[in-house]
Amino acid sequence: MSYSNYYSNRDNSRNISITRDSQTTNIKIGQIEDNNLTDLTAKMDFEYKLTPHHQLDFGLQYTLNRIEYSYSQNDTIKVLDRDDRGSTLTAYVQDQINLLDGKIQLKPGLRLTHFDVTNKNYLEPRFSANYQLNDRIKLKAATSIYTK
């Protein structure tokens, strides 16, 4: 379980005074921006050893995001005022295969994510390979499809 909160409050405004005919008017000009993002995530990971050189990894993850954002100009005009929520439910499976006494490691995998805002499912294949050249050098390669 994890919780994150990212926020910023920017006040790029200033007060000015205008005097005309012995009458002073105070005006606030500039921009005010408030941004608040919260992220609550629950995750479970599992491993199943099929053979001494073959392991299956799988798991589930649920994330809830809330985004509050407002942007105002000149202390009077609220240009943008949003309070949005969205969640993702993700399941993954990954096969970890070790060959040649662990010198080669292959990891094919698949991730399925459901995003509730769009009510769509996203299938994301993944693959990585490692080759242990010697005790100090390991070559790595990976490819995948990500959906944001």
PDB file of C-alpha atoms in Angstrom:
ATOM      1  CA  MET A   1       0.000   0.000   0.000  1.00  0.00           C
ATOM      2  CA  SER A   2       1.351   3.446  -0.864  1.00  0.00           C
ATOM      3  CA  TYR A   3       0.136   7.034  -0.755  1.00  0.00           C
ATOM      4  CA  SER A   4       1.617  10.046  -2.541  1.00  0.00           C
ATOM      5  CA  ASN A   5       0.650  13.694  -2.563  1.00  0.00           C
ATOM      6  CA  TYR A   6       2.159  16.206  -4.984  1.00  0.00           C
ATOM      7  CA  TYR A   7       1.065  19.785  -4.686  1.00  0.00           C
ATOM      8  CA  SER A   8       2.079  23.310  -5.611  1.00  0.00           C
ATOM      9  CA  ASN A   9       0.571  26.683  -4.842  1.00  0.00           C
ATOM     10  CA  ARG A  10       1.921  29.454  -7.040  1.00  0.00           C
ATOM     11  CA  ASP A  11       0.960  33.048  -6.488  1.00  0.00           C
ATOM     12  CA  ASN A  12       2.495  35.091  -9.306  1.00  0.00           C
ATOM     13  CA  SER A  13       0.347  38.103  -8.538  1.00  0.00           C
ATOM     14  CA  ARG A  14       1.090  41.530  -7.161  1.00  0.00           C
ATOM     15  CA  ASN A  15      -0.849  44.472  -5.843  1.00  0.00           C
ATOM     16  CA  ILE A  16      -0.653  47.810  -7.593  1.00  0.00           C
ATOM     17  CA  SER A  17      -2.137  51.154  -6.713  1.00  0.00           C
ATOM     18  CA  ILE A  18      -3.419  53.628  -9.247  1.00  0.00           C
ATOM     19  CA  THR A  19      -4.027  57.209  -8.163  1.00  0.00           C
ATOM     20  CA  ARG A  20      -6.148  59.515 -10.325  1.00  0.00           C
ATOM     21  CA  ASP A  21      -7.636  62.812  -9.251  1.00  0.00           C
ATOM     22  CA  SER A  22      -6.682  62.205  -5.597  1.00  0.00           C
ATOM     23  CA  GLN A  23      -8.471  58.835  -5.582  1.00  0.00           C
ATOM     24  CA  THR A  24      -6.426  55.625  -5.099  1.00  0.00           C
ATOM     25  CA  THR A  25      -7.569  52.263  -6.444  1.00  0.00           C
ATOM     26  CA  ASN A  26      -5.828  49.017  -5.393  1.00  0.00           C
ATOM     27  CA  ILE A  27      -5.742  46.223  -7.990  1.00  0.00           C
ATOM     28  CA  LYS A  28      -4.307  42.694  -7.843  1.00  0.00           C
ATOM     29  CA  ILE A  29      -2.852  41.491 -11.161  1.00  0.00           C
ATOM     30  CA  GLY A  30      -1.106  38.265 -12.188  1.00  0.00           C
ATOM     31  CA  GLN A  31      -1.865  34.543 -11.913  1.00  0.00           C
ATOM     32  CA  ILE A  32      -2.697  32.210  -9.057  1.00  0.00           C
ATOM     33  CA  GLU A  33      -2.290  28.461  -9.617  1.00  0.00           C
ATOM     34  CA  ASP A  34      -3.140  25.634  -7.207  1.00  0.00           C
ATOM     35  CA  ASN A  35      -2.312  22.028  -8.084  1.00  0.00           C
ATOM     36  CA  ASN A  36      -2.927  18.976  -5.862  1.00  0.00           C
ATOM     37  CA  LEU A  37      -2.485  15.354  -6.995  1.00  0.00           C
ATOM     38  CA  THR A  38      -3.092  12.412  -4.662  1.00  0.00           C
ATOM     39  CA  ASP A  39      -2.273   8.807  -5.509  1.00  0.00           C
ATOM     40  CA  LEU A  40      -3.389   5.801  -3.448  1.00  0.00           C
ATOM     41  CA  THR A  41      -2.103   2.398  -4.617  1.00  0.00           C
ATOM     42  CA  ALA A  42      -2.583  -1.168  -3.357  1.00  0.00           C
ATOM     43  CA  LYS A  43      -0.428  -3.896  -4.927  1.00  0.00           C
ATOM     44  CA  MET A  44       0.085  -7.653  -4.531  1.00  0.00           C
ATOM     45  CA  ASP A  45       2.940  -9.575  -6.188  1.00  0.00           C
ATOM     46  CA  PHE A  46       3.358 -13.350  -6.313  1.00  0.00           C
ATOM     47  CA  GLU A  47       6.108 -15.733  -7.449  1.00  0.00           C
ATOM     48  CA  TYR A  48       5.774 -19.371  -8.412  1.00  0.00           C
ATOM     49  CA  LYS A  49       8.950 -21.419  -8.985  1.00  0.00           C
ATOM     50  CA  LEU A  50       8.146 -23.902 -11.771  1.00  0.00           C
ATOM     51  CA  THR A  51      11.660 -25.383 -11.962  1.00  0.00           C
ATOM     52  CA  PRO A  52      15.058 -24.274 -10.581  1.00  0.00           C
ATOM     53  CA  HIS A  53      15.553 -22.215 -13.800  1.00  0.00           C
ATOM     54  CA  HIS A  54      12.003 -21.113 -14.478  1.00  0.00           C
ATOM     55  CA  GLN A  55       9.851 -18.742 -12.398  1.00  0.00           C
ATOM     56  CA  LEU A  56       6.408 -17.270 -12.984  1.00  0.00           C
ATOM     57  CA  ASP A  57       5.716 -13.787 -11.539  1.00  0.00           C
ATOM     58  CA  PHE A  58       2.183 -12.370 -11.406  1.00  0.00           C
ATOM     59  CA  GLY A  59       0.204  -9.766  -9.545  1.00  0.00           C
ATOM     60  CA  LEU A  60      -2.548  -7.180  -9.225  1.00  0.00           C
ATOM     61  CA  GLN A  61      -2.502  -3.425  -8.668  1.00  0.00           C
ATOM     62  CA  TYR A  62      -5.219  -0.841  -8.013  1.00  0.00           C
ATOM     63  CA  THR A  63      -4.498   2.915  -8.184  1.00  0.00           C
ATOM     64  CA  LEU A  64      -6.854   5.783  -7.371  1.00  0.00           C
ATOM     65  CA  ASN A  65      -5.845   9.296  -8.499  1.00  0.00           C
ATOM     66  CA  ARG A  66      -7.454  12.604  -7.596  1.00  0.00           C
ATOM     67  CA  ILE A  67      -6.423  15.800  -9.355  1.00  0.00           C
ATOM     68  CA  GLU A  68      -7.510  19.210  -8.083  1.00  0.00           C
ATOM     69  CA  TYR A  69      -6.372  22.143 -10.204  1.00  0.00           C
ATOM     70  CA  SER A  70      -7.354  25.797 -10.381  1.00  0.00           C
ATOM     71  CA  TYR A  71      -5.943  28.716 -12.328  1.00  0.00           C
ATOM     72  CA  SER A  72      -7.026  32.320 -11.801  1.00  0.00           C
ATOM     73  CA  GLN A  73      -6.007  35.602 -13.359  1.00  0.00           C
ATOM     74  CA  ASN A  74      -6.117  39.034 -11.785  1.00  0.00           C
ATOM     75  CA  ASP A  75      -7.778  37.669  -8.627  1.00  0.00           C
ATOM     76  CA  THR A  76     -11.184  37.766 -10.323  1.00  0.00           C
ATOM     77  CA  ILE A  77     -11.223  35.482 -13.353  1.00  0.00           C
ATOM     78  CA  LYS A  78     -11.130  31.737 -12.630  1.00  0.00           C
ATOM     79  CA  VAL A  79      -9.896  30.342 -15.955  1.00  0.00           C
ATOM     80  CA  LEU A  80      -9.813  26.687 -14.908  1.00  0.00           C
ATOM     81  CA  ASP A  81     -11.232  24.855 -11.892  1.00  0.00           C
ATOM     82  CA  ARG A  82     -11.058  21.042 -12.030  1.00  0.00           C
ATOM     83  CA  ASP A  83     -11.605  18.236  -9.532  1.00  0.00           C
ATOM     84  CA  ASP A  84     -11.086  14.929 -11.372  1.00  0.00           C
ATOM     85  CA  ARG A  85     -10.758  11.314 -10.265  1.00  0.00           C
ATOM     86  CA  GLY A  86      -9.608   8.224 -12.090  1.00  0.00           C
ATOM     87  CA  SER A  87      -8.554   4.700 -11.251  1.00  0.00           C
ATOM     88  CA  THR A  88      -6.704   1.848 -12.898  1.00  0.00           C
ATOM     89  CA  LEU A  89      -6.914  -1.869 -12.199  1.00  0.00           C
ATOM     90  CA  THR A  90      -3.933  -3.836 -13.500  1.00  0.00           C
ATOM     91  CA  ALA A  91      -3.052  -7.533 -13.734  1.00  0.00           C
ATOM     92  CA  TYR A  92       0.287  -8.824 -14.972  1.00  0.00           C
ATOM     93  CA  VAL A  93       2.096 -12.071 -15.628  1.00  0.00           C
ATOM     94  CA  GLN A  94       5.805 -12.483 -16.376  1.00  0.00           C
ATOM     95  CA  ASP A  95       7.833 -15.595 -17.147  1.00  0.00           C
ATOM     96  CA  GLN A  96      11.453 -15.562 -15.968  1.00  0.00           C
ATOM     97  CA  ILE A  97      13.630 -18.132 -17.744  1.00  0.00           C
ATOM     98  CA  ASN A  98      17.322 -18.686 -16.879  1.00  0.00           C
ATOM     99  CA  LEU A  99      19.512 -20.486 -19.424  1.00  0.00           C
ATOM    100  CA  LEU A 100      23.170 -21.561 -19.502  1.00  0.00           C
ATOM    101  CA  ASP A 101      23.535 -21.574 -15.687  1.00  0.00           C
ATOM    102  CA  GLY A 102      22.019 -18.099 -15.416  1.00  0.00           C
ATOM    103  CA  LYS A 103      24.198 -16.408 -18.050  1.00  0.00           C
ATOM    104  CA  ILE A 104      21.076 -15.705 -20.135  1.00  0.00           C
ATOM    105  CA  GLN A 105      17.838 -14.485 -18.600  1.00  0.00           C
ATOM    106  CA  LEU A 106      14.656 -14.035 -20.664  1.00  0.00           C
ATOM    107  CA  LYS A 107      11.534 -12.277 -19.328  1.00  0.00           C
ATOM    108  CA  PRO A 108       8.469 -12.278 -21.561  1.00  0.00           C
ATOM    109  CA  GLY A 109       5.415 -10.698 -19.955  1.00  0.00           C
ATOM    110  CA  LEU A 110       1.942  -9.317 -20.436  1.00  0.00           C
ATOM    111  CA  ARG A 111       0.096  -6.530 -18.596  1.00  0.00           C
ATOM    112  CA  LEU A 112      -3.638  -5.788 -18.771  1.00  0.00           C
ATOM    113  CA  THR A 113      -4.861  -2.409 -17.457  1.00  0.00           C
ATOM    114  CA  HIS A 114      -8.430  -1.141 -17.144  1.00  0.00           C
ATOM    115  CA  PHE A 115      -8.830   2.657 -16.943  1.00  0.00           C
ATOM    116  CA  ASP A 116     -12.222   3.606 -15.491  1.00  0.00           C
ATOM    117  CA  VAL A 117     -12.392   7.133 -16.978  1.00  0.00           C
ATOM    118  CA  THR A 118     -12.366   5.805 -20.558  1.00  0.00           C
ATOM    119  CA  ASN A 119     -13.786   2.371 -19.608  1.00  0.00           C
ATOM    120  CA  LYS A 120     -11.117   0.809 -21.839  1.00  0.00           C
ATOM    121  CA  ASN A 121      -8.730  -2.101 -21.424  1.00  0.00           C
ATOM    122  CA  TYR A 122      -5.108  -1.815 -22.536  1.00  0.00           C
ATOM    123  CA  LEU A 123      -2.986  -4.885 -23.337  1.00  0.00           C
ATOM    124  CA  GLU A 124       0.748  -4.194 -23.011  1.00  0.00           C
ATOM    125  CA  PRO A 125       3.273  -6.906 -24.003  1.00  0.00           C
ATOM    126  CA  ARG A 126       6.784  -6.751 -22.520  1.00  0.00           C
ATOM    127  CA  PHE A 127      10.065  -8.554 -23.136  1.00  0.00           C
ATOM    128  CA  SER A 128      13.567  -8.223 -21.707  1.00  0.00           C
ATOM    129  CA  ALA A 129      16.776 -10.220 -22.051  1.00  0.00           C
ATOM    130  CA  ASN A 130      20.038 -10.161 -20.053  1.00  0.00           C
ATOM    131  CA  TYR A 131      23.366 -11.722 -20.946  1.00  0.00           C
ATOM    132  CA  GLN A 132      26.049 -11.955 -18.236  1.00  0.00           C
ATOM    133  CA  LEU A 133      29.230 -11.515 -20.294  1.00  0.00           C
ATOM    134  CA  ASN A 134      31.514 -11.833 -17.243  1.00  0.00           C
ATOM    135  CA  ASP A 135      31.495 -10.920 -13.513  1.00  0.00           C
ATOM    136  CA  ARG A 136      31.588  -7.182 -14.276  1.00  0.00           C
ATOM    137  CA  ILE A 137      29.626  -6.790 -17.525  1.00  0.00           C
ATOM    138  CA  LYS A 138      25.973  -7.566 -18.188  1.00  0.00           C
ATOM    139  CA  LEU A 139      24.256  -6.771 -21.487  1.00  0.00           C
ATOM    140  CA  LYS A 140      20.571  -5.849 -21.309  1.00  0.00           C
ATOM    141  CA  ALA A 141      17.867  -5.334 -23.923  1.00  0.00           C
ATOM    142  CA  ALA A 142      14.148  -4.668 -23.496  1.00  0.00           C
ATOM    143  CA  THR A 143      11.092  -3.765 -25.487  1.00  0.00           C
ATOM    144  CA  SER A 144       7.478  -3.112 -24.581  1.00  0.00           C
ATOM    145  CA  ILE A 145       4.341  -1.248 -25.453  1.00  0.00           C
ATOM    146  CA  TYR A 146       3.156   1.331 -22.896  1.00  0.00           C
ATOM    147  CA  THR A 147      -0.188   3.123 -22.818  1.00  0.00           C
ATOM    148  CA  LYS A 148      -0.526   6.383 -20.893  1.00  0.00           C
TER     149      LYS A 148
END
